[in-house]
Short mmCIF file of C-alpha atoms in Angstrom, two decimals:
data_model
loop_
_atom_site.label_atom_id
_atom_site.label_comp_id
_atom_site.label_asym_id
_atom_site.label_seq_id
_atom_site.Cartn_x
_atom_site.Cartn_y
_atom_site.Cartn_z
CA MET A 1 1.29 10.08 -1.41
CA THR A 2 0.08 6.58 -1.36
CA VAL A 3 1.37 3.94 0.98
CA CYS A 4 0.52 0.23 1.03
CA ALA A 5 1.22 -2.87 3.11
CA TRP A 6 3.10 -5.65 1.63
CA GLU A 7 2.27 -8.69 3.72
CA SER A 8 -1.05 -8.20 5.43
CA VAL A 9 -3.07 -10.11 2.85
CA ALA A 10 -0.38 -12.74 2.27
CA GLU A 11 -0.40 -13.75 5.91
CA SER A 12 -4.19 -13.91 5.95
CA GLY A 13 -3.91 -16.67 3.44
CA ASN A 14 -5.85 -14.95 0.68
CA GLU A 15 -3.07 -13.52 -1.44
CA ARG A 16 -1.12 -14.75 -4.32
CA GLY A 17 2.23 -12.99 -4.84
CA ALA A 18 1.59 -10.17 -2.41
CA ARG A 19 5.03 -8.58 -2.63
CA PRO A 20 5.44 -6.15 -5.59
CA GLY A 21 7.88 -6.68 -8.45
CA CYS A 22 9.75 -3.45 -7.45
CA VAL A 23 9.60 -0.84 -4.79
CA ILE A 24 8.96 2.82 -5.54
CA THR A 25 9.80 5.78 -3.34
CA ALA A 26 6.91 7.66 -1.78
CA ASP A 27 7.40 10.62 -4.20
CA GLY A 28 7.77 8.37 -7.29
CA THR A 29 11.35 9.46 -8.26
CA TYR A 30 13.12 6.17 -7.78
CA ALA A 31 12.42 2.40 -7.78
CA ALA A 32 14.59 -0.52 -6.91
CA ARG A 33 14.34 -4.24 -7.71
CA LEU A 34 16.39 -7.44 -7.69
CA ALA A 35 17.02 -8.20 -11.27
CA LEU A 36 18.25 -11.53 -12.93
CA ASP A 37 21.27 -11.82 -15.18
CA GLY A 38 21.42 -15.45 -16.26
CA GLU A 39 21.26 -17.24 -12.95
CA SER A 40 22.72 -14.29 -10.83
CA TRP A 41 20.61 -11.83 -8.89
CA PHE A 42 21.77 -8.17 -8.48
CA PRO A 43 20.16 -4.88 -7.31
CA GLU A 44 18.94 -2.45 -9.92
CA ARG A 45 17.87 1.18 -9.45
CA TRP A 46 15.31 2.86 -11.76
CA THR A 47 15.13 6.61 -12.20
CA LEU A 48 11.48 7.50 -12.90
CA ASP A 49 11.28 11.38 -12.64
CA GLY A 50 13.09 12.13 -15.91
CA PRO A 51 11.77 12.33 -19.49
CA GLU A 52 12.40 8.61 -19.88
CA PRO A 53 13.02 5.98 -17.24
CA TYR A 54 16.40 4.39 -17.14
CA ALA A 55 17.98 1.65 -14.91
CA VAL A 56 21.43 1.57 -13.24
CA PRO A 57 22.72 -1.87 -12.18
CA LEU A 58 24.25 -2.06 -8.75
CA PRO A 59 25.99 -5.49 -8.64
CA GLY A 60 28.15 -6.38 -5.58
CA ASN A 61 31.23 -8.58 -5.28
CA GLN A 62 29.06 -11.63 -5.52
CA PRO A 63 25.52 -12.52 -6.61
CA GLU A 64 22.71 -11.84 -4.19
CA GLU A 65 20.27 -14.37 -2.77
CA PRO A 66 16.94 -14.55 -4.40
CA GLY A 67 15.05 -13.33 -1.28
CA THR A 68 17.34 -10.28 -0.79
CA GLU A 69 15.27 -7.10 -0.20
CA VAL A 70 16.12 -3.77 -1.75
CA LEU A 71 14.57 -0.39 -1.10
CA PRO A 72 15.13 3.02 -2.93
CA MET A 73 16.04 6.10 -1.02
CA SER A 74 15.13 9.65 -2.11
CA ASP A 75 18.72 10.56 -2.82
CA GLY A 76 19.19 7.77 -5.37
CA ARG A 77 20.90 5.26 -3.15
CA VAL A 78 19.50 1.81 -2.69
CA LEU A 79 19.22 0.03 0.72
CA ILE A 80 19.94 -3.60 0.67
CA HIS A 81 19.02 -6.14 3.37
CA ARG A 82 21.04 -9.34 3.53
CA VAL A 83 20.67 -12.21 5.92
CA ALA A 84 23.34 -14.65 7.11
CA ASP A 85 23.20 -16.86 10.12
CA ARG A 86 20.30 -14.93 11.76
CA ARG A 87 22.29 -11.72 11.27
CA HIS A 88 20.55 -9.06 9.21
CA THR A 89 22.97 -6.59 7.65
CA PHE A 90 22.08 -3.36 5.87
CA SER A 91 24.05 -1.26 3.42
CA LEU A 92 23.52 1.67 1.03
CA LEU A 93 24.49 1.01 -2.61
CA TYR A 94 25.29 3.71 -5.20
CA PRO A 95 26.93 3.91 -8.59
CA THR A 96 30.60 4.95 -8.75
CA GLY A 97 31.44 4.92 -12.44
CA PRO A 98 31.59 1.35 -13.63
CA ALA A 99 31.58 -0.11 -10.01
CA THR A 100 29.11 -0.09 -7.15
CA GLY A 101 29.87 1.84 -3.98
CA GLU A 102 28.71 0.27 -0.65
CA LEU A 103 28.18 1.99 2.76
CA PRO A 104 27.62 -0.46 5.50
CA LEU A 105 25.00 0.69 8.04
CA GLY A 106 25.24 -2.12 10.66
CA ALA A 107 23.34 -5.19 11.53
CA VAL A 108 20.42 -6.50 13.66
CA GLU A 109 20.97 -9.73 15.38
CA CYS A 110 17.98 -12.12 15.80
CA PRO A 111 19.00 -14.91 17.98
CA ASP A 112 15.48 -16.43 18.02
CA GLU A 113 15.25 -18.84 15.05
CA GLY A 114 11.62 -18.01 14.65
CA THR A 115 12.07 -14.20 14.32
CA ARG A 116 11.48 -12.75 10.78
CA LEU A 117 12.88 -9.39 9.81
CA ARG A 118 11.63 -7.48 6.76
CA LEU A 119 11.75 -3.97 5.39
CA LEU A 120 8.76 -1.76 5.68
CA PRO A 121 7.38 0.09 2.57
CA PRO A 122 9.34 3.34 1.74
CA ALA A 123 8.75 6.10 4.34
CA PRO A 124 7.56 9.62 3.33
CA GLY A 125 10.45 11.81 2.78
CA GLY A 126 12.62 8.95 1.54
CA ASP A 127 15.60 9.64 3.73
CA ARG A 128 14.87 6.91 6.34
CA ALA A 129 14.12 3.25 6.25
CA TYR A 130 12.40 0.97 8.72
CA ALA A 131 12.11 -2.73 9.34
CA LEU A 132 9.85 -5.02 11.36
CA ALA A 133 11.34 -7.94 13.36
CA VAL A 134 8.40 -10.40 14.05
CA GLY A 135 9.16 -12.56 17.02
CA GLY A 136 7.15 -15.26 18.89
CA GLY A 137 5.34 -12.87 21.32
CA SER A 138 6.12 -9.37 20.08
CA THR A 139 7.20 -7.38 17.16
CA ALA A 140 10.07 -4.84 17.17
CA VAL A 141 10.14 -1.73 14.95
CA TRP A 142 13.67 -0.78 13.82
CA LEU A 143 15.21 2.30 12.08
CA VAL A 144 17.72 0.75 9.79
CA ALA A 145 18.80 3.69 7.69
CA ALA A 146 19.56 7.30 8.95
CA GLY A 147 20.20 6.20 12.47
CA ALA A 148 23.02 8.07 14.36
CA PHE A 149 24.91 4.87 15.23
CA GLY A 150 23.57 2.21 12.98
CA PRO A 151 20.17 0.42 13.36
CA GLU A 152 18.01 1.83 16.22
CA HIS A 153 15.36 -0.03 18.08
CA LEU A 154 12.27 2.20 18.16
CA ALA A 155 9.34 0.32 19.63
CA GLU A 156 8.21 -3.04 20.84
CA VAL A 157 4.62 -4.05 20.03
CA PRO A 158 2.98 -7.01 21.81
CA GLY A 159 1.68 -9.59 19.35
CA HIS A 160 2.52 -10.74 15.76
CA CYS A 161 2.45 -7.71 13.40
CA SER A 162 2.25 -7.61 9.67
CA GLY A 163 1.49 -5.01 6.92
CA GLY A 164 2.91 -1.57 7.43
CA VAL A 165 1.11 1.60 6.17
CA TRP A 166 2.22 5.15 6.69
CA LEU A 167 -0.70 7.41 7.66
CA ASP A 168 0.93 10.87 7.51
CA ALA A 169 3.25 12.74 5.24
CA THR A 170 5.96 13.05 7.84
CA GLY A 171 6.72 9.35 8.58
CA ARG A 172 5.49 9.61 12.16
CA LEU A 173 2.43 7.36 12.29
CA LEU A 174 2.88 3.76 11.23
CA ALA A 175 -0.20 1.49 11.03
CA LEU A 176 0.45 -2.28 11.57
CA ASP A 177 -1.97 -5.20 11.44
CA ARG A 178 -1.52 -6.82 14.86
CA THR A 179 -2.63 -10.39 15.65
CA LEU A 180 -3.22 -10.95 19.27
CA ASN A 181 -5.36 -13.59 21.07
CA GLY A 182 -6.42 -15.04 17.71
CA ARG A 183 -7.69 -11.83 16.21
CA THR A 184 -6.15 -9.17 13.87
CA LYS A 185 -6.68 -5.46 14.27
CA THR A 186 -4.82 -2.48 12.97
CA VAL A 187 -2.94 -0.37 15.42
CA VAL A 188 -1.01 2.84 15.06
CA VAL A 189 2.57 3.16 16.40
CA ASP A 190 3.77 6.74 17.00
CA LEU A 191 7.46 6.74 16.27
CA GLU A 192 8.05 10.23 17.78
CA ARG A 193 6.52 9.21 21.07
CA GLY A 194 8.59 6.22 21.95
CA GLY A 195 6.49 3.77 20.03
CA GLU A 196 3.18 4.78 21.78
CA MET A 197 0.41 2.56 20.36
CA SER A 198 -3.22 3.38 19.72
CA PRO A 199 -6.06 1.38 18.09
CA LEU A 200 -6.96 2.31 14.64
CA LEU A 201 -9.16 -0.27 13.01
CA GLN A 202 -11.69 -2.46 14.85
CA ILE A 203 -14.88 -2.99 12.88
CA ALA A 204 -16.43 -5.69 14.94
CA GLU A 205 -15.28 -7.58 18.07
CA ASN A 206 -14.78 -10.94 16.43
CA SER A 207 -13.58 -9.73 12.98
CA ASP A 208 -10.18 -9.79 11.43
CA ASP A 209 -9.47 -6.21 10.11
CA ARG A 210 -6.35 -5.17 8.04
CA LEU A 211 -5.41 -1.94 6.54
CA LEU A 212 -4.01 -2.44 3.06
CA LEU A 213 -3.58 1.19 1.62
CA ALA A 214 -3.79 4.76 2.72
CA ASP A 215 -3.54 8.08 1.01
CA ALA A 216 -2.48 11.04 3.07
CA ASP A 217 -4.03 13.60 0.71
CA SER A 218 -7.62 12.44 0.71
CA GLY A 219 -7.66 10.15 3.87
CA LEU A 220 -8.98 7.29 1.62
CA LEU A 221 -8.35 3.84 3.16
CA LEU A 222 -8.53 0.43 1.67
CA ILE A 223 -9.39 -2.30 4.11
CA ARG A 224 -9.72 -6.01 4.14
CA SER A 225 -12.00 -7.56 6.76
CA ASP A 226 -14.33 -10.50 7.35
CA ALA A 227 -16.78 -8.36 9.34
CA PRO A 228 -19.57 -8.38 6.75
CA SER A 229 -19.06 -12.08 5.82
CA PRO A 230 -17.55 -14.05 8.78
CA GLY A 231 -14.91 -16.46 7.53
CA HIS A 232 -14.58 -14.73 4.15
CA ASP A 233 -12.40 -11.62 3.55
CA ARG A 234 -14.01 -8.61 1.79
CA LEU A 235 -12.39 -5.56 0.49
CA GLY A 236 -13.79 -2.27 1.90
CA TRP A 237 -13.06 1.50 1.92
CA GLY A 238 -13.34 4.41 4.29
CA VAL A 239 -11.97 7.78 5.02
CA LEU A 240 -9.97 8.92 8.04
CA GLY A 241 -12.15 11.23 10.17
CA SER A 242 -15.46 10.39 8.51
CA THR A 243 -18.47 9.63 10.67
CA LEU A 244 -19.91 7.01 8.17
CA PRO A 245 -19.27 3.27 8.38
CA VAL A 246 -16.75 1.30 6.37
CA ARG A 247 -18.26 0.31 2.89
CA PHE A 248 -17.85 -3.19 1.40
CA PRO A 249 -19.16 -2.73 -2.16
CA GLU A 250 -20.27 -5.71 -4.23
CA SER A 251 -17.85 -4.59 -7.00
CA LEU A 252 -14.92 -5.52 -4.78
CA ARG A 253 -16.09 -9.08 -4.15
CA LEU A 254 -13.42 -11.79 -4.61
CA THR A 255 -15.34 -13.08 -7.70
CA GLY A 256 -15.94 -10.88 -10.62
CA PRO A 257 -16.68 -10.24 -14.34
CA PRO A 258 -14.60 -11.80 -17.25
CA SER A 259 -11.04 -10.79 -17.23
CA PRO A 260 -9.06 -9.23 -20.23
CA LEU A 261 -7.06 -12.46 -20.22
CA GLY A 262 -9.94 -14.60 -21.07
CA ALA A 263 -11.14 -15.97 -17.74
CA LYS A 264 -14.87 -16.67 -17.57
CA GLY A 265 -17.18 -14.67 -15.49
CA GLY A 266 -17.50 -15.68 -11.92
CA ALA A 267 -14.00 -17.15 -11.66
CA PRO A 268 -12.39 -16.54 -8.20
CA LEU A 269 -10.35 -13.37 -8.09
CA VAL A 270 -7.95 -11.81 -5.60
CA LEU A 271 -7.99 -7.97 -5.58
CA THR A 272 -5.05 -6.23 -4.12
CA PRO A 273 -4.96 -2.45 -4.15
CA PHE A 274 -1.55 -0.94 -4.77
CA ALA A 275 -1.84 2.78 -5.63
CA ILE A 276 -4.37 5.62 -4.99
CA GLN A 277 -4.61 8.80 -7.00
CA PRO A 278 -3.08 11.67 -5.00
CA GLY A 279 -4.15 15.23 -4.68
CA GLN A 280 -7.92 14.69 -4.22
CA VAL A 281 -7.97 16.41 -0.83
CA LEU A 282 -11.77 16.99 -0.53
CA THR A 283 -13.09 14.28 -2.81
CA PRO A 284 -11.81 10.79 -1.63
CA GLU A 285 -14.76 9.09 -3.25
CA ARG A 286 -13.32 10.20 -6.71
CA CYS A 287 -9.82 8.90 -6.10
CA ALA A 288 -8.82 6.21 -8.65
CA VAL A 289 -7.49 3.05 -7.10
CA ALA A 290 -5.21 0.71 -8.93
CA LEU A 291 -5.78 -2.97 -8.16
CA ARG A 292 -3.71 -5.95 -8.97
CA VAL A 293 -6.17 -8.65 -10.06
CA ASP A 294 -5.04 -12.32 -9.69
CA GLY A 295 -7.14 -15.16 -11.19
CA PRO A 296 -6.95 -18.49 -12.94
CA ALA A 297 -5.84 -16.71 -16.16
CA GLY A 298 -3.05 -14.70 -14.51
CA SER A 299 -2.59 -11.10 -13.30
CA TRP A 300 -3.92 -7.94 -14.72
CA VAL A 301 -4.75 -4.43 -13.70
CA GLY A 302 -8.13 -3.16 -12.26
CA VAL A 303 -9.13 0.49 -11.69
CA TRP A 304 -11.88 1.43 -9.27
CA ARG A 305 -13.30 4.56 -7.75
CA PRO A 306 -15.70 4.58 -4.76
CA ALA A 307 -17.99 7.04 -6.58
CA GLU A 308 -18.46 4.66 -9.59
CA ARG A 309 -18.88 1.36 -7.72
CA GLN A 310 -17.45 -0.69 -10.53
CA VAL A 311 -13.98 -2.23 -11.43
CA HIS A 312 -12.50 -1.60 -14.87
CA HIS A 313 -10.43 -4.53 -15.90
CA LEU A 314 -7.39 -3.68 -18.05
CA PRO A 315 -4.66 -5.94 -19.49
CA ALA A 316 -1.33 -5.32 -17.93
CA PRO A 317 1.69 -4.42 -20.08
CA GLU A 318 3.93 -7.26 -21.03
CA GLY A 319 6.63 -7.73 -18.41
CA TRP A 320 4.66 -5.65 -15.84
CA LEU A 321 6.45 -5.73 -12.42
CA ALA A 322 3.19 -7.00 -10.90
CA GLY A 323 1.68 -5.09 -8.03
CA THR A 324 3.76 -1.98 -8.70
CA GLY A 325 2.69 1.37 -9.98
CA LEU A 326 1.88 5.00 -9.17
CA TRP A 327 -0.72 7.59 -10.12
CA THR A 328 -0.21 11.22 -11.21
CA GLU A 329 -2.68 13.76 -9.72
CA ASP A 330 -4.56 14.04 -13.07
CA GLY A 331 -5.37 10.46 -13.28
CA VAL A 332 -2.63 8.71 -15.24
CA LEU A 333 -1.41 5.37 -13.94
CA HIS A 334 2.27 4.55 -14.38
CA LEU A 335 3.13 0.85 -14.60
CA PRO A 336 6.79 -0.27 -14.55
CA PHE A 337 7.65 -3.09 -16.82
CA ALA A 338 10.79 -4.98 -18.02
CA THR A 339 11.07 -7.11 -21.16
CA ALA A 340 13.95 -8.41 -23.32
CA ALA A 341 13.39 -5.62 -25.65
CA VAL A 342 12.64 -2.87 -23.10
CA PRO A 343 14.63 -3.68 -19.90
CA CYS A 344 13.36 -0.56 -18.14
CA GLY A 345 9.98 0.79 -19.23
CA VAL A 346 6.89 2.60 -17.82
CA ALA A 347 3.47 2.14 -19.40
CA ARG A 348 1.14 4.96 -18.98
CA VAL A 349 -2.75 4.38 -18.65
CA ALA A 350 -5.36 7.06 -18.38
CA ALA A 351 -7.93 6.08 -15.63
CA PRO A 352 -11.14 4.91 -17.40
CA THR A 353 -14.43 6.40 -16.08
CA GLY A 354 -18.15 6.02 -16.71
CA THR A 355 -18.33 2.69 -18.57
CA GLY A 356 -19.08 -0.86 -17.54
CA PRO A 357 -16.48 -3.12 -15.95
CA GLY A 358 -14.45 -5.71 -17.97
CA ASP A 359 -14.21 -3.80 -21.19
CA PRO A 360 -10.53 -4.35 -22.33
CA GLU A 361 -11.35 -3.62 -25.98
CA ARG A 362 -12.31 -0.04 -25.15
CA TYR A 363 -9.24 0.79 -23.20
CA GLY A 364 -6.81 -1.55 -24.89
CA PRO A 365 -3.25 -2.53 -23.59
CA ALA A 366 -1.23 0.14 -21.62
CA ALA A 367 0.56 2.44 -23.87
CA PRO A 368 4.39 3.08 -23.68
CA THR A 369 5.86 5.96 -21.87
CA ALA A 370 6.21 8.51 -24.62
CA GLY A 371 3.49 10.63 -26.24
CA HIS A 372 0.70 10.34 -23.59
CA THR A 373 -1.56 13.31 -22.80
CA PRO A 374 -3.52 13.07 -19.51
CA PRO A 375 -7.25 13.14 -20.07
CA GLU A 376 -9.52 15.89 -18.91
CA PRO A 377 -11.10 15.01 -15.48
CA SER A 378 -14.55 13.48 -16.20
CA ALA A 379 -17.56 13.12 -13.97
CA PRO A 380 -18.79 9.73 -12.49
CA ASP A 381 -21.22 7.86 -14.72
CA PRO A 382 -24.73 9.30 -14.01
CA SER A 383 -26.39 6.17 -15.03
CA GLY A 384 -25.20 4.19 -12.00
CA PRO A 385 -25.99 4.86 -8.29
CA ALA A 386 -23.71 7.22 -6.44
CA ALA A 387 -21.39 5.56 -3.99
CA PRO A 388 -21.67 6.17 -0.31
CA ARG A 389 -19.19 8.44 1.38
CA PRO A 390 -17.01 6.44 3.80
CA VAL A 391 -16.54 5.55 7.42
CA PRO A 392 -16.63 6.11 11.15
CA LEU A 393 -12.78 6.15 11.42
CA GLN A 394 -12.85 8.94 13.96
CA GLN A 395 -12.74 6.92 17.21
CA ALA A 396 -9.10 5.96 17.60
CA SER A 397 -7.35 7.54 20.50
CA LEU A 398 -4.51 9.22 18.65
CA ALA A 399 -4.52 12.22 20.98
CA GLY A 400 -3.50 15.43 19.12
CA ARG A 401 -1.63 13.54 16.47
CA LEU A 402 -4.57 13.33 14.15
CA LEU A 403 -7.57 15.67 14.51
CA ARG A 404 -10.62 14.08 15.92
CA ARG A 405 -14.27 14.56 15.00
CA SER A 406 -17.15 14.55 17.40
CA ALA A 407 -20.07 12.71 15.97
CA PRO A 408 -22.91 10.42 17.01
CA PRO A 409 -22.25 6.68 16.99
CA ALA A 410 -22.40 5.01 13.63
CA PRO A 411 -22.53 1.35 12.48
CA ALA A 412 -19.26 -0.38 12.13
CA HIS A 413 -19.80 -1.34 8.57
CA SER A 414 -22.33 -1.06 5.77
CA GLU A 415 -23.21 -2.10 2.27
CA GLU A 416 -25.98 0.49 1.93
CA PRO A 417 -25.70 3.87 0.22
CA ALA A 418 -24.77 6.85 2.45
CA PRO A 419 -27.24 9.59 3.15
CA PRO A 420 -27.10 12.22 0.35
CA HIS A 421 -26.57 14.92 2.83
CA ALA A 422 -23.55 13.30 4.47
CA GLU A 423 -20.33 15.20 4.25
CA HIS A 424 -16.71 14.64 4.75
CA SER A 425 -14.71 17.21 6.62
CA PRO A 426 -10.95 17.43 6.25
CA LEU A 427 -10.82 19.42 9.62
CA PRO A 428 -12.82 17.59 12.15
CA ALA A 429 -13.27 18.96 15.64
CA GLU A 430 -10.84 17.98 18.38
CA THR A 431 -13.48 17.00 20.94
CA PRO A 432 -13.75 13.17 21.12
CA PRO A 433 -17.15 11.44 21.05
CA ALA A 434 -18.54 10.76 24.42
CA THR A 435 -19.22 7.07 23.97
CA PRO A 436 -16.73 5.11 21.64
CA THR A 437 -18.05 2.54 19.34
CA PRO A 438 -16.19 -0.36 17.82
CA ALA A 439 -15.30 1.77 14.85
CA VAL A 440 -11.95 3.22 14.45
CA ALA A 441 -9.78 6.02 13.36
CA ALA A 442 -9.10 9.70 13.20
CA ARG A 443 -8.02 12.44 10.83
#
């Protein structure tokens, strides 16, 4: 399972088009988006777990507003979030023959004009949905679907929160990027303990640190921080429970090689991770990570692995719902797209390995859904240096919710290779370190 934050980077001022073109359930069975028919917007549900993807329109009695949020549930219904006069209403939509059924769930009142309420990414399990209401001095976490009596207020977090990443497979631990006193750090909210909050990510005292993506299988984290370059955000990676520092590889700098769309080398690029290859329980450094790459020539797809320390730049399929996709365990990236000829399609791309970055001619455009055979797993390119294994994310006080690892203090971040004998353990010891460092998390 891979979960990503939708707004962290956008609110830091470094992101173009942060929100994805559609939303996919955590298990990859359904997706939902707001589609356009002429000048009218309507919700649309995609079924992705069959032999071929197909879409079901779910129009209401009147067109939707362009900013209306939709979110797929695991039972095939679609949650819709509408706003009218600071009143946020929620309903579940479902097909009923030629019409659309609608089950109202209730509303959340936001009397403060400055409060913004938005849906969080799909939770593990897919039977619950959550939202953040960001006010002037605090942020509320709401359960907006599956509550016993309509929307339920679960937690109040001091400060302005953005992002939203699920850290476990049960939907209990929610990571939020909290801005307080002028600095942004990632914290964890335990939804089963009354919203109890714990620090998760603090690389340096004066840095802004955000969690963009997390994979519950491997523990791989994708992080954006200005710790290694004050005033300039960098992409880094780490592993929950590791004793090694967060890594900020040069391959993930915001400038990069020539793009498949014709941009010259060195053009400014924005890299946004949106999917991690699941199932790599003991080898997080070999997980393939899908990146949305935005540059002067447009948007395309990047594929990166920590162990390879390079980004492969691939042209996106025509009509790609940008920033959306999911991996299979054997390394095939599924990219939803919609065109006039194919209104509901999924392109499949085998994860490239072992060649230089920026080589679109080798990999070519994404292939259509049918007829693809996943490649055999291949080893990292032996010609390049091996990537370091991740981070000291073992220090957060998450009590018994995530196992903690006892280890000597480690530097907060690094761009140097890890020691060759360093090992990642999926089952760290429960004894906390004697002296916490400004590092971070736990597994």
